[in-house]
């Protein structure tokens, strides 16, 4: 099954087009400014010997510049902009100058520890950074056809092949990313070593003898190196007193359960935190850091698409099933424990502790897309849609210049959108995901076209005969979808139309999964016919009526509560809309709910009105729109008997 390129699909959608415009004209420039202001780009200038200064940011700060370049490249493919092009060109040239002759590029070591490399692979994200560089190079090549950034990546990847192809099992990165990047690079270069290295990095996981000892040694070494950097910074400030006023932004507020730190130590030492606890074919349960988990599973799925491997595919599908039925929030958010930035136990889904990092749902999108492509099972595209509209979309504010890092399902205060973070992994990840949207609507082979997502667009698909597909979709606000199909010449093929899980007849859904959302009920309907060259039109009206979802009885604190959903959207109560009601204690009269399209609220949206059992008015807004009007309180789960 093939995927469409970004250039093949032209999105013109009343919901998505404005958001993509904000992404291309505001968000990407805002992010660039932040990268400059937080000195992330200066780190490369210092490494290139072109500027004096102190290297700032976490060890993995380089990845933020690469991910920005990845996003900018994808934006250039569909919405080219000369100002963006010149920023990109300057950064690519700078990377070329900062890269060492043998391909190595990692400013933390180059500046603070010249001559040292691959020191603490479990903790310092060195290979993770190289992975994001490679992804940027592939995206840039696919968008522009140019090889300048790709050549930088090939040089770096060749160094990795030289240093790691035949290395021992401890030589794999603690934060997965390099694996999927190498397979992307393999897909454009067809150089077998890249695929082989990715495969070996994956196979090495869970095979390190005495992992806790290795981890503790690295942990101590990492702390000592950070201490050294702290001292370097102090002495730099004593020579440059004016620099003392510089500081990086903070982190977002996350309500943390007791024993979080202790849980991190246990999780990390046992290897779960970075999916180092058992070999990959035995990893049938989602554990640890949820972004790492998602990137690892994406790489495994990419591997299976290149080389079918039944035992890998089976383990991965079991992990998916476990995640969806027991370890996922109703928003599609992943990661219940802030201290771990990742998965807790089964049914451990506290709405307020929910970490649900934006990047974790993005990683899940990448994974589900790969699974959809190789299994043709609608469940994966259904979860993609749900996580896109809810757990992912919530990450970027309406104007593209503020973001949520963690995404709880209840907030008594303190959680706000911020312009930037000390770990700014999510903003550019969002931008590259939105810019990529056209890629996820269709897939095809010679005799079939699958429709995974309903986003208005015009596309030309080459199944041997060129087929024009025009889609008009009212989602997420209404379920009316019109698909016009016109092959260049008469052709027989099958159209597979996803019937979303949320169209199922039950008004109240419960018990099958922890969250009340169950993508496994989605299906592809198939229409096989000899399609006329004059064009044919199909029309659907998917049921987007309001549904109440109940959590599984094993999820603590959810008895007598519902989550209100409509179509693919999860709704919430935000205090700003409900000033005279305590949203946490209000009792919803569930027979009172009705919807209304409001053109002038939050860029136009469907709100859901209701009443409490004592007659007070309630107003629900889509979850992804919360926190756009200053600090507030919010809850997804509401009391309803
Ligand atoms: Zn993130």
Short mmCIF file of C-alpha atoms in Angstrom, two decimals, residues 371 438 510:
data_model
loop_
_atom_site.label_atom_id
_atom_site.label_comp_id
_atom_site.label_asym_id
_atom_site.label_seq_id
_atom_site.Cartn_x
_atom_site.Cartn_y
_atom_site.Cartn_z
CA UNK A 371 -0.14 0.21 11.24
CA UNK A 438 -2.33 15.77 3.50
CA UNK A 510 -18.95 1.91 28.29
#
